[in-house]
mmCIF file of C-alpha atoms in Angstrom:
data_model
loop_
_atom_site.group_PDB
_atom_site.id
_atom_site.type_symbol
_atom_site.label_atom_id
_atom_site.label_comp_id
_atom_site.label_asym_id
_atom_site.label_seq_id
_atom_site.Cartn_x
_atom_site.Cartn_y
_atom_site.Cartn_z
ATOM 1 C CA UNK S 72 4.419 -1.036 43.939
ATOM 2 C CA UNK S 73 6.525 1.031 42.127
ATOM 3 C CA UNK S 74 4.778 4.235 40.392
ATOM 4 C CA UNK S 75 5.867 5.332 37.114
ATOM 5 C CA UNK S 76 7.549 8.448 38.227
ATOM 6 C CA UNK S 77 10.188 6.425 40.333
ATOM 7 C CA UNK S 78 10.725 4.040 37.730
ATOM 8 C CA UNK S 79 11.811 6.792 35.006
ATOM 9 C CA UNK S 80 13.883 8.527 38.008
ATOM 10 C CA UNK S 81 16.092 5.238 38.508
ATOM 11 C CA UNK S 82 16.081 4.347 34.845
ATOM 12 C CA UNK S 83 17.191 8.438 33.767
ATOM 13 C CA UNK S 84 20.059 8.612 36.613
ATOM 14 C CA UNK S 85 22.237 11.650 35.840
ATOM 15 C CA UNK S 86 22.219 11.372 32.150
ATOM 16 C CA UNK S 87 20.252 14.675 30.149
ATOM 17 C CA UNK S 88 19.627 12.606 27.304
ATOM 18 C CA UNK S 89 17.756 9.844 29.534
ATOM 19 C CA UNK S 90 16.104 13.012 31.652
ATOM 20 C CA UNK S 91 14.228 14.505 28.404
ATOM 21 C CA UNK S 92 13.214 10.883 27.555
ATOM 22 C CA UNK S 93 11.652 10.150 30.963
ATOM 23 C CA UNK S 94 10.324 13.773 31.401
ATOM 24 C CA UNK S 95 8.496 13.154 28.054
ATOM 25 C CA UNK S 96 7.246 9.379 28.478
ATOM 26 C CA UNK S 97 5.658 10.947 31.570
ATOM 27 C CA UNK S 98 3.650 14.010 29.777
ATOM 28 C CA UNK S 99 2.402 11.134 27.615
ATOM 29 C CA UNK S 100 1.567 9.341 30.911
ATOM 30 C CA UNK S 101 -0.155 11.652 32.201
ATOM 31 C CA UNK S 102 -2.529 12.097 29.344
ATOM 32 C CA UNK S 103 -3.156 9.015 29.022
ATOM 33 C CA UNK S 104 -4.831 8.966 32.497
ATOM 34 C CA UNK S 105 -6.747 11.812 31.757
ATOM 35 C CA UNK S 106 -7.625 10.126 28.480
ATOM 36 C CA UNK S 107 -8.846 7.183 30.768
ATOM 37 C CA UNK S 108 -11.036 9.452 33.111
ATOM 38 C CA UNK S 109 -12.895 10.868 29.598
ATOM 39 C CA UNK S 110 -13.292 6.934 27.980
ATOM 40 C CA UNK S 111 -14.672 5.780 31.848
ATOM 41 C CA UNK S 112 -17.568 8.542 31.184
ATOM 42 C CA UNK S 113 -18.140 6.804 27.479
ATOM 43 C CA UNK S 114 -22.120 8.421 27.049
ATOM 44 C CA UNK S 115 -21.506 10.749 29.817
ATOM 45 C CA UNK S 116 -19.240 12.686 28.266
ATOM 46 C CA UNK S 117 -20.946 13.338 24.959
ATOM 47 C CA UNK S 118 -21.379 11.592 21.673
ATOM 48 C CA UNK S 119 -17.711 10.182 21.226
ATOM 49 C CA UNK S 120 -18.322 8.083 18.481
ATOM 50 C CA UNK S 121 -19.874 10.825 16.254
ATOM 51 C CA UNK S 122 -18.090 11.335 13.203
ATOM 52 C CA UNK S 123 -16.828 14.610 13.057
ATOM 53 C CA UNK S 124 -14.536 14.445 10.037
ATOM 54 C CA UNK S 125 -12.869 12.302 6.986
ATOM 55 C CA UNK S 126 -10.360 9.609 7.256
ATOM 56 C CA UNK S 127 -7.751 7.989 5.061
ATOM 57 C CA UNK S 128 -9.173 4.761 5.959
ATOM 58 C CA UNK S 129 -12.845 5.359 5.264
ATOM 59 C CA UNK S 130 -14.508 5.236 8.751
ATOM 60 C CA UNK S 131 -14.345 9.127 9.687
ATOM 61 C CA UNK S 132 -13.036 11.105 12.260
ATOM 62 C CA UNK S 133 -14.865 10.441 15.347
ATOM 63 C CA UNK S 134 -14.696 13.155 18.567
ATOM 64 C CA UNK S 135 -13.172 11.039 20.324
ATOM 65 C CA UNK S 136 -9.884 10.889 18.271
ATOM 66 C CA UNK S 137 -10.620 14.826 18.014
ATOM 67 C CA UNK S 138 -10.630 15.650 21.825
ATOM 68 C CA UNK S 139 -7.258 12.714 22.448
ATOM 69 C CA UNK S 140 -4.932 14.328 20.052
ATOM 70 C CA UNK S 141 -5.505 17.658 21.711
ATOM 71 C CA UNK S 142 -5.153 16.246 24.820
ATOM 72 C CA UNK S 143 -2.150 14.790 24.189
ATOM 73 C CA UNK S 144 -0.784 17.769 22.602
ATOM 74 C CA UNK S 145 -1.769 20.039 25.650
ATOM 75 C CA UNK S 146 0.158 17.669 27.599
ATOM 76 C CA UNK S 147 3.497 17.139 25.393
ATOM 77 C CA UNK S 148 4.002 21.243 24.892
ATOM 78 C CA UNK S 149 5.218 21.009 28.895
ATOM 79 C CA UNK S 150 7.713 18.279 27.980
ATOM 80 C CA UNK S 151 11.073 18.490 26.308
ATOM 81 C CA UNK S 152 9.519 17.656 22.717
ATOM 82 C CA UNK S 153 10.510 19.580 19.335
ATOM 83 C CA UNK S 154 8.024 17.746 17.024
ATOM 84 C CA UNK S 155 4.618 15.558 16.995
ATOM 85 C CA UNK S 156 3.406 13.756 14.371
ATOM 86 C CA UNK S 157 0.360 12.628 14.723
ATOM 87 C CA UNK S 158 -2.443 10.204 12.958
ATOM 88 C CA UNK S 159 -5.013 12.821 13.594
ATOM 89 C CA UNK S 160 -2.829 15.274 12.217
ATOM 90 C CA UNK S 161 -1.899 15.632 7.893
ATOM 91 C CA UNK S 162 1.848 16.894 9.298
ATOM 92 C CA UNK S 163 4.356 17.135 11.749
ATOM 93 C CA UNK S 164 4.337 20.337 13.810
ATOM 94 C CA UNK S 165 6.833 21.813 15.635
ATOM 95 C CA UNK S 166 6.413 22.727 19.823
ATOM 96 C CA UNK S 167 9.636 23.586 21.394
ATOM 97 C CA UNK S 168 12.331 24.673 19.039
ATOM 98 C CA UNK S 169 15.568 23.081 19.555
ATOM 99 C CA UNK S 170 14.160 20.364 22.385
ATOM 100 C CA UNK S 171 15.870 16.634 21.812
ATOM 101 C CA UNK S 172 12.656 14.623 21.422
ATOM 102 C CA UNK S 173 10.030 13.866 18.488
ATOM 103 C CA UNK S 174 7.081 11.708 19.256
ATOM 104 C CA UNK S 175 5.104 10.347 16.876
ATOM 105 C CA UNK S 176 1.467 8.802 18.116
ATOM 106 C CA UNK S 177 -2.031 7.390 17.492
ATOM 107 C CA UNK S 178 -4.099 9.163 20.230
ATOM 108 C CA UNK S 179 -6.756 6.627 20.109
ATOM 109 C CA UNK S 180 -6.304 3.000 18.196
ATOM 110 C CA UNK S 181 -9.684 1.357 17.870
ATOM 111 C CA UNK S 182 -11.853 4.677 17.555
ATOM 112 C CA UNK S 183 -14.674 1.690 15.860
ATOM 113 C CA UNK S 184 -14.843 0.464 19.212
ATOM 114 C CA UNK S 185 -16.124 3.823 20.698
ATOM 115 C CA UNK S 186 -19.690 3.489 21.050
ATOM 116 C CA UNK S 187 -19.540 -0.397 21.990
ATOM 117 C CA UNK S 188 -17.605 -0.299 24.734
ATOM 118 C CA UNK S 189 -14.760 -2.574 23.342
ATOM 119 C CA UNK S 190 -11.177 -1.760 23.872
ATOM 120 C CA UNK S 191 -8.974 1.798 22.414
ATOM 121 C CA UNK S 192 -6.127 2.375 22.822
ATOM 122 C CA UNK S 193 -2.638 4.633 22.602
ATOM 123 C CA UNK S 194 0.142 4.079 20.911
ATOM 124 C CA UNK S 195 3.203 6.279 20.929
ATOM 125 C CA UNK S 196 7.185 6.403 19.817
ATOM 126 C CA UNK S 197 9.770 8.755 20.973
ATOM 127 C CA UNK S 198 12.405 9.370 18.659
ATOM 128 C CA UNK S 199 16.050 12.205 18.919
ATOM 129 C CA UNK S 200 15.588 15.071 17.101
ATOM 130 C CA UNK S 201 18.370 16.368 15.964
ATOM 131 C CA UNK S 202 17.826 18.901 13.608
ATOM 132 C CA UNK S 203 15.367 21.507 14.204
ATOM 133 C CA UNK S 204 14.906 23.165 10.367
ATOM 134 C CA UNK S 205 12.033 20.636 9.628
ATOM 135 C CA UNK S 206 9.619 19.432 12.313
ATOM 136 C CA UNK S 207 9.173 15.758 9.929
ATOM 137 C CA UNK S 208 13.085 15.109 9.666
ATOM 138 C CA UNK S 209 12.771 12.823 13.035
ATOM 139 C CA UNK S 210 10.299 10.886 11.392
ATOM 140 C CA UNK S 211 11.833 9.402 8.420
ATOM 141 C CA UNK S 212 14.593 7.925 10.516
ATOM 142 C CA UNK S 213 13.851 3.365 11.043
ATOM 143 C CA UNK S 214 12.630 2.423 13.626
ATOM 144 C CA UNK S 215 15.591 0.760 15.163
ATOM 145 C CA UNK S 216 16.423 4.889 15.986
ATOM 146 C CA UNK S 217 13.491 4.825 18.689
ATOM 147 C CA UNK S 218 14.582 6.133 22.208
ATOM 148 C CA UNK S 219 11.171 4.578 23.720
ATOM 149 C CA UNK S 220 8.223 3.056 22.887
ATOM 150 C CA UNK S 221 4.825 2.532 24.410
ATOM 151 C CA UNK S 222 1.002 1.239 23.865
ATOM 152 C CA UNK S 223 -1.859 2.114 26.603
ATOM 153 C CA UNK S 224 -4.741 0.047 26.919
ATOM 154 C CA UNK S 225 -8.061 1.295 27.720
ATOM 155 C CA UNK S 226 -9.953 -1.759 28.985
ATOM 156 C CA UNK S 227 -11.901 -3.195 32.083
ATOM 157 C CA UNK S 228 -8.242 -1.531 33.535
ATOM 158 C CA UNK S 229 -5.699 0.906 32.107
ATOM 159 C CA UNK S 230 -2.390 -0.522 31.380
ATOM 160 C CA UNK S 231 0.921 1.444 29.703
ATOM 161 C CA UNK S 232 3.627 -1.123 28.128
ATOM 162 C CA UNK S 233 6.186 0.451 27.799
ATOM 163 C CA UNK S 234 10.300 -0.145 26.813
ATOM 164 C CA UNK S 235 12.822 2.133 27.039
ATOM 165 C CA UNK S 236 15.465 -0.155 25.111
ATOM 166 C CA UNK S 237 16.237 -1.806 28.333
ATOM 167 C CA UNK S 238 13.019 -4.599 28.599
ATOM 168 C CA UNK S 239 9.501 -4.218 28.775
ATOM 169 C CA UNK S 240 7.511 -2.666 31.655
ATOM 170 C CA UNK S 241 3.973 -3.282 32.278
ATOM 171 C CA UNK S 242 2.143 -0.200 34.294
ATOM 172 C CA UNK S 243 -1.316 0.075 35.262
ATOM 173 C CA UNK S 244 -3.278 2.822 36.512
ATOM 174 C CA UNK S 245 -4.472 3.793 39.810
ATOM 175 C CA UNK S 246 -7.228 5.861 39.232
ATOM 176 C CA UNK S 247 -7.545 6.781 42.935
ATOM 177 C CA UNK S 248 -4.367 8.399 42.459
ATOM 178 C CA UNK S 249 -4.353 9.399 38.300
ATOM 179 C CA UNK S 250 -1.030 7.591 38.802
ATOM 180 C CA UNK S 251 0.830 4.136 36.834
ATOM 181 C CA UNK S 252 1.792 1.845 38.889
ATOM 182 C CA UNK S 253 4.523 -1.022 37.985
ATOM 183 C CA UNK S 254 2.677 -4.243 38.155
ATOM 184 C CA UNK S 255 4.418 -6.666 35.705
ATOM 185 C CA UNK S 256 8.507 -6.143 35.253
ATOM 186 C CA UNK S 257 10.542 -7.272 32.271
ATOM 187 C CA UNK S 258 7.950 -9.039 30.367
ATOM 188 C CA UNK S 259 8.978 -12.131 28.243
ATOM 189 C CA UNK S 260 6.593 -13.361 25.688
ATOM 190 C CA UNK S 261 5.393 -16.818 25.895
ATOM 191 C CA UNK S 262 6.870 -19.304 22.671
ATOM 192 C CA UNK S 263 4.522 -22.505 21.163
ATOM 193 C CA UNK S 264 0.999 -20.625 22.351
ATOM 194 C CA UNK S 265 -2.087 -21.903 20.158
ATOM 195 C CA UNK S 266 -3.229 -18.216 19.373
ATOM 196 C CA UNK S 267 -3.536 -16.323 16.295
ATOM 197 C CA UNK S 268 -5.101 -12.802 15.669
ATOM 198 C CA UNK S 269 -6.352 -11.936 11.935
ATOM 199 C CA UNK S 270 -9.276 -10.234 10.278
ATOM 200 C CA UNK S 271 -10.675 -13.231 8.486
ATOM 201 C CA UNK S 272 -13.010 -11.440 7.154
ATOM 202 C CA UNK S 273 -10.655 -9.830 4.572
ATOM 203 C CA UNK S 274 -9.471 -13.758 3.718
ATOM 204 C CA UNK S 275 -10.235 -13.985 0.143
ATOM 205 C CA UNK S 276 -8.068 -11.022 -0.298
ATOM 206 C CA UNK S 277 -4.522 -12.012 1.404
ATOM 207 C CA UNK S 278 -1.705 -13.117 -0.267
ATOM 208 C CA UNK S 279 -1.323 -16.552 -0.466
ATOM 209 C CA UNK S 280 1.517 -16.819 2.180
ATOM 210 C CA UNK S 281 -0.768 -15.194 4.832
ATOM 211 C CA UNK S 282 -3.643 -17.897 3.260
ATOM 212 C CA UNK S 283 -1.151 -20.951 3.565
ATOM 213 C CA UNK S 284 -0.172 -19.925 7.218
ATOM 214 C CA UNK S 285 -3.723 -19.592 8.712
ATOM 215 C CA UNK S 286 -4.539 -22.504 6.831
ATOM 216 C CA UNK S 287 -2.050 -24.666 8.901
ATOM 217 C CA UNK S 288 -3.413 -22.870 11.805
ATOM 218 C CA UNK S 289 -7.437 -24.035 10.741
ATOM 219 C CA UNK S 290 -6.685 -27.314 10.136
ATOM 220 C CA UNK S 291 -6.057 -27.841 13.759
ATOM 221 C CA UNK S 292 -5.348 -31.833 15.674
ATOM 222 C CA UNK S 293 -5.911 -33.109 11.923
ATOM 223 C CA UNK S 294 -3.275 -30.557 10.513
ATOM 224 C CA UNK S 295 0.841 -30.717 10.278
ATOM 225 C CA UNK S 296 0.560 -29.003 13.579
ATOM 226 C CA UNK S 297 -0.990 -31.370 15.491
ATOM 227 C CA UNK S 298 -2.888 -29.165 17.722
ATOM 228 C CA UNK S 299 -5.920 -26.642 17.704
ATOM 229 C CA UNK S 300 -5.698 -23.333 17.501
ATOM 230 C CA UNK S 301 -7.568 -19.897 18.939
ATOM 231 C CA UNK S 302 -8.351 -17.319 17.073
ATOM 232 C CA UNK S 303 -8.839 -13.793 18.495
ATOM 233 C CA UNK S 304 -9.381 -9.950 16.840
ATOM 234 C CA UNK S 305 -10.251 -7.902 19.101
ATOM 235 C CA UNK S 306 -10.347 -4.342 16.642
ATOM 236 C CA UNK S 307 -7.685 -2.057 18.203
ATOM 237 C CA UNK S 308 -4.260 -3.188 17.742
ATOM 238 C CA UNK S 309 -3.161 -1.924 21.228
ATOM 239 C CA UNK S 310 -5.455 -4.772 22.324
ATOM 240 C CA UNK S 311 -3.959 -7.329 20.499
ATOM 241 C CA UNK S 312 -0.567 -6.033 21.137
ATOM 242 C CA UNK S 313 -1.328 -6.606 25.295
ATOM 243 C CA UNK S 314 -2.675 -10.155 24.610
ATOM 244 C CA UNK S 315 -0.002 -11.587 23.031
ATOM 245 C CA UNK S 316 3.034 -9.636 25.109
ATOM 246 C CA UNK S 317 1.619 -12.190 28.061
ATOM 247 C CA UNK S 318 0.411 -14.757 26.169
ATOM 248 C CA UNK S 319 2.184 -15.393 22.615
ATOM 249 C CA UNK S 320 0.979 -16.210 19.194
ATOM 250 C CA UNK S 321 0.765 -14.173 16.745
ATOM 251 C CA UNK S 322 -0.713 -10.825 15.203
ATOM 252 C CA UNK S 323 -1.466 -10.454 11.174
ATOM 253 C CA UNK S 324 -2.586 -7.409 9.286
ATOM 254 C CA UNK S 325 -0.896 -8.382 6.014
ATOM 255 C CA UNK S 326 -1.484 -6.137 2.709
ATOM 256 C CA UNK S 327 -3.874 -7.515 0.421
ATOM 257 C CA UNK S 328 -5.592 -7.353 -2.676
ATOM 258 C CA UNK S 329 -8.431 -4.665 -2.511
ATOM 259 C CA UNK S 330 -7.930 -1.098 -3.524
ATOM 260 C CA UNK S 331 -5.543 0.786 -1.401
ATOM 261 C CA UNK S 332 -4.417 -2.095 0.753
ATOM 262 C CA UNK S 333 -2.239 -3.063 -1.156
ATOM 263 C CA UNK S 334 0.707 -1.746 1.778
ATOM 264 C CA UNK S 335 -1.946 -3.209 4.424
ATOM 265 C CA UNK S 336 -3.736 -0.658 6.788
ATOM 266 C CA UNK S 337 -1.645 -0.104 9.807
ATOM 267 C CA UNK S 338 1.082 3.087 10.139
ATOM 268 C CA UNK S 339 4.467 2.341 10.008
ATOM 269 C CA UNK S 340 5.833 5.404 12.051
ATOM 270 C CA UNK S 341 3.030 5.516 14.831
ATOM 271 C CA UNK S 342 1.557 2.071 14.947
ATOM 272 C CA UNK S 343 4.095 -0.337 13.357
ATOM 273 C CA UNK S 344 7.494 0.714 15.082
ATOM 274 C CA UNK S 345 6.526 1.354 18.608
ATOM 275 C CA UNK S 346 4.833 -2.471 18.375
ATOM 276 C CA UNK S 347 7.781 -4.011 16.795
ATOM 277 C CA UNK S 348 10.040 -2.016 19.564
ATOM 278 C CA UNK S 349 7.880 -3.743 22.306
ATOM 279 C CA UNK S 350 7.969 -7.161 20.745
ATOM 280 C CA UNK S 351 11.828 -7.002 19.977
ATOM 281 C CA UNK S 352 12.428 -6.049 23.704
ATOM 282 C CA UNK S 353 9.700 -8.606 25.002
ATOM 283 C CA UNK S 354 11.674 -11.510 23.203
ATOM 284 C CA UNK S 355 9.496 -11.830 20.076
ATOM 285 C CA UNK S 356 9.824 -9.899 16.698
ATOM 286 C CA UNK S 357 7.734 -8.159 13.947
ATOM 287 C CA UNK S 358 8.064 -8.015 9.967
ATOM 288 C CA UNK S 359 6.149 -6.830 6.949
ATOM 289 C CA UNK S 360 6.694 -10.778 6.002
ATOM 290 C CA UNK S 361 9.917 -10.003 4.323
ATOM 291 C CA UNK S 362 12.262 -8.006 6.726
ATOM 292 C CA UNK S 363 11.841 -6.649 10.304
ATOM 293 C CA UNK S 364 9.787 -3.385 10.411
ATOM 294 C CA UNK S 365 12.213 -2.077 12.741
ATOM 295 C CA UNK S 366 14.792 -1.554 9.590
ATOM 296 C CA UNK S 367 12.195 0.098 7.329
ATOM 297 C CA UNK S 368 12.726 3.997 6.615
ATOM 298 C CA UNK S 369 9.707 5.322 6.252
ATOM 299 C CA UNK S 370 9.368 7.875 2.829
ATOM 300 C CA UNK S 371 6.167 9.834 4.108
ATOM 301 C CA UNK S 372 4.656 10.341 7.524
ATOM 302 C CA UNK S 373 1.620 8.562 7.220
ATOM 303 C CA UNK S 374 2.910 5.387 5.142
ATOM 304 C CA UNK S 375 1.326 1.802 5.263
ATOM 305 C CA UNK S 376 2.825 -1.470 6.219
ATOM 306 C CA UNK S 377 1.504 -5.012 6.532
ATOM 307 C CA UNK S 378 2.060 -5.826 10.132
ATOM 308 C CA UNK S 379 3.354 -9.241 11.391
ATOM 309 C CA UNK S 380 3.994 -9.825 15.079
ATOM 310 C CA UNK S 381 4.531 -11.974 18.235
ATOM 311 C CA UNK S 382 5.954 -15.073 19.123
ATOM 312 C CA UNK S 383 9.625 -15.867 17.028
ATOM 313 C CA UNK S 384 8.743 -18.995 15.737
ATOM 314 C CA UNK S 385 5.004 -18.106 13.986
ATOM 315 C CA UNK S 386 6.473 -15.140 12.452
ATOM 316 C CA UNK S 387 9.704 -17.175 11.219
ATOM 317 C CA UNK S 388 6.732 -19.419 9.992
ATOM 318 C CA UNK S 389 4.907 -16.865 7.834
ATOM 319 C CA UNK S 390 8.788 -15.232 6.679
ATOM 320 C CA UNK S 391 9.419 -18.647 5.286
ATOM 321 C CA UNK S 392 6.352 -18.873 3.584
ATOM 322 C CA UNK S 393 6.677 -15.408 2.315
ATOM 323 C CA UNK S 394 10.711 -15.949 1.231
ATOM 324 C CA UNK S 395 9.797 -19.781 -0.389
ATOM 325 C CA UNK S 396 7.978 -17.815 -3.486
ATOM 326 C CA UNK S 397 4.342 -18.396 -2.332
ATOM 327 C CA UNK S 398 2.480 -17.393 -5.625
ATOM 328 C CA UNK S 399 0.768 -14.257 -4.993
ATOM 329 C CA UNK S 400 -2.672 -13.205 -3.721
ATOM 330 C CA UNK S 401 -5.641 -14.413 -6.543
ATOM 331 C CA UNK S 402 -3.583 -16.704 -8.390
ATOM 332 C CA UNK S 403 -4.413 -19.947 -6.373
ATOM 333 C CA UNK S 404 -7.424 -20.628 -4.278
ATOM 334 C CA UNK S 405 -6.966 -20.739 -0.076
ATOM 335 C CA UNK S 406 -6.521 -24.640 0.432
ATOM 336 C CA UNK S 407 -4.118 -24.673 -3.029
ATOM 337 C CA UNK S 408 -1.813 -22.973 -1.178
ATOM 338 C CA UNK S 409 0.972 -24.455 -0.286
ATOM 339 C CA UNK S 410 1.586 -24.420 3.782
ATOM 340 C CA UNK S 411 2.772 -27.215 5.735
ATOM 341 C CA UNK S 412 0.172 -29.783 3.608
ATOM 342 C CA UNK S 413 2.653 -29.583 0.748
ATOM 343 C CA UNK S 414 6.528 -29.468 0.606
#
């Protein structure tokens, strides 16, 4: 099998530009297999689930995210990388002056699913920096600017998906070794899978085009569809993301009605792009319901955006249903809504 190393070698050739991309997406590697050793230990290694600090989305700061930001940081100041922007972190900051690279990342996606042994993950987006007066220039550029793009997954095994522009890799480590190891080569993402990912716990509070959507999907053999549907949420987007690269369907984190969700809960710079870069280059797509999140310019670092992705024709479903004029969220009850029931 090829190891990661030899696969950015080939892919970089001659070319600088490709050679500071590759040297980086292999720093970030190579923390991530650290990071892997340290989530292995879970107990062992201390109380990573304590909260340690505040949060923008109300569940703290746990150690865990703590110890994988630094680690990643540790690891990044050896690579070719002018800026990081980070969710751990309030702002950009700069590492090596007038390098070509800005990265922006969530060291650990899932940190809820710390102390139960459920999946985390990575998530991570390289993007040219060009300028080098302000460390958070690179990151108001759209995500359609990204250079590469990657998720790891810290399950039962460690995987890194990762594109480059040119397809979508699938890596997983050897931890005799602390090395990635190419075991699934230009992904393509299943179409017409019965899957669907949402937190229906939050249902009363989606707009009604989400609602009419995962209606169609509930109703099943009896429903317009004709067939029966899965539902899976699995708490850590990275997860999610993995699932549906090999098997389809579709992921929702839509905004919604309570306070401060109104944008939905998911990052558009460090969680949103380098998802929607995957999915674009894996044959599916990703949208905040209205346009693709890869043409969205962010406005501040840390900005929310409801999340739609995986297989083209579920997400052309819920753009439809979002484009038709659904009323909007608390103005009609769930199965008023109008889906594929009523046309």
């Amino acid at each position: 099998m090829t190891q990661l190393a030899e696969h950015l070698e080939a892919w970089a050739g001659p070319s600088h530009g490709r050679q500071a991309v590759a040297e980086t997406i292999f720093a970030l590697a190579r923390a991530a297999a650290e990071l892997a050793e340290l989530v292995a230990e879970g107990p062992l290694a201390g109380e990573l689930g304590r909260v340690v600090g505040a949060s923008d989305d109300g569940d703290g700061q746990k150690a865990l995210d703590v110890r994988a930001n630094d680690l990643f940081l540790r690891h990044l100041q050896k690579a070719p990388v002018a800026a990081v922007a980070s969710e751990e972190m309030p702002a950009a900051v700069a590492l090596r002056g007038a390098a070509p690279i800005a990265v922006a990342m969530d060291p650990l996606d899932g940190s809820n699913n710390i102390d139960i042994d459920a999946p985390l993950g990575t998530l991570f987006s390289l993007l040219p920096s060009e300028r080098h007066d302000d460390p958070a220039l690179p990151f108001t550029a759209a995500g359609d600017r990204q250079l590469a793009a990657g998720c790891v997954l810290y399950g039962p095994h460690t995987v890194l998906m990762l594109t480059m522009g040119v397809g979508v890799q699938i890596f997983t480590l050897d931890r005799r070794i602390r090395e990635f190891r190419l075991t699934r080569a230009d992904v393509r993402m299943p179409e017409a899978r019965r899957e669907y990912a949402i937190n229906a716990s939050n249902a009363r509070h989606w707009p009604l085009p989400v609602r009419a959507f995962v209606e169609e999907c509930v109703a099943g053999a009896e429903g317009p569809r004709g067939t029966d549907y899965n539902m899976r949420w699995l708490g850590c987007v990275a997860a999610d993301a993995y699932r549906v690269l090999l098997r389809g369907g579709i992921y929702l984190y839509p905004g919604d009605a309570r306070p401060g969700y109104g944008r939905g809960r998911l990052r558009l710079v460090y969680e949103a792009n380098p998802i929607a870069f995957l999915m674009h280059q894996a044959g599916g797509t990703a949208t905040d319901g209205f346009v693709p999140i890869l043409g969205i310019a962010p406005h501040t670092l840390h900005q929310r955006v409801p999340l739609i992705f995986g297989s083209r024709d579920k997400v052309a479903r819920v753009v439809s249903l979002h484009l038709d004029g659904v009323p909007a969220a608390g103005q009609r009850p769930l199965f008023g809504a109008r889906g594929l029931f009523r046309s």
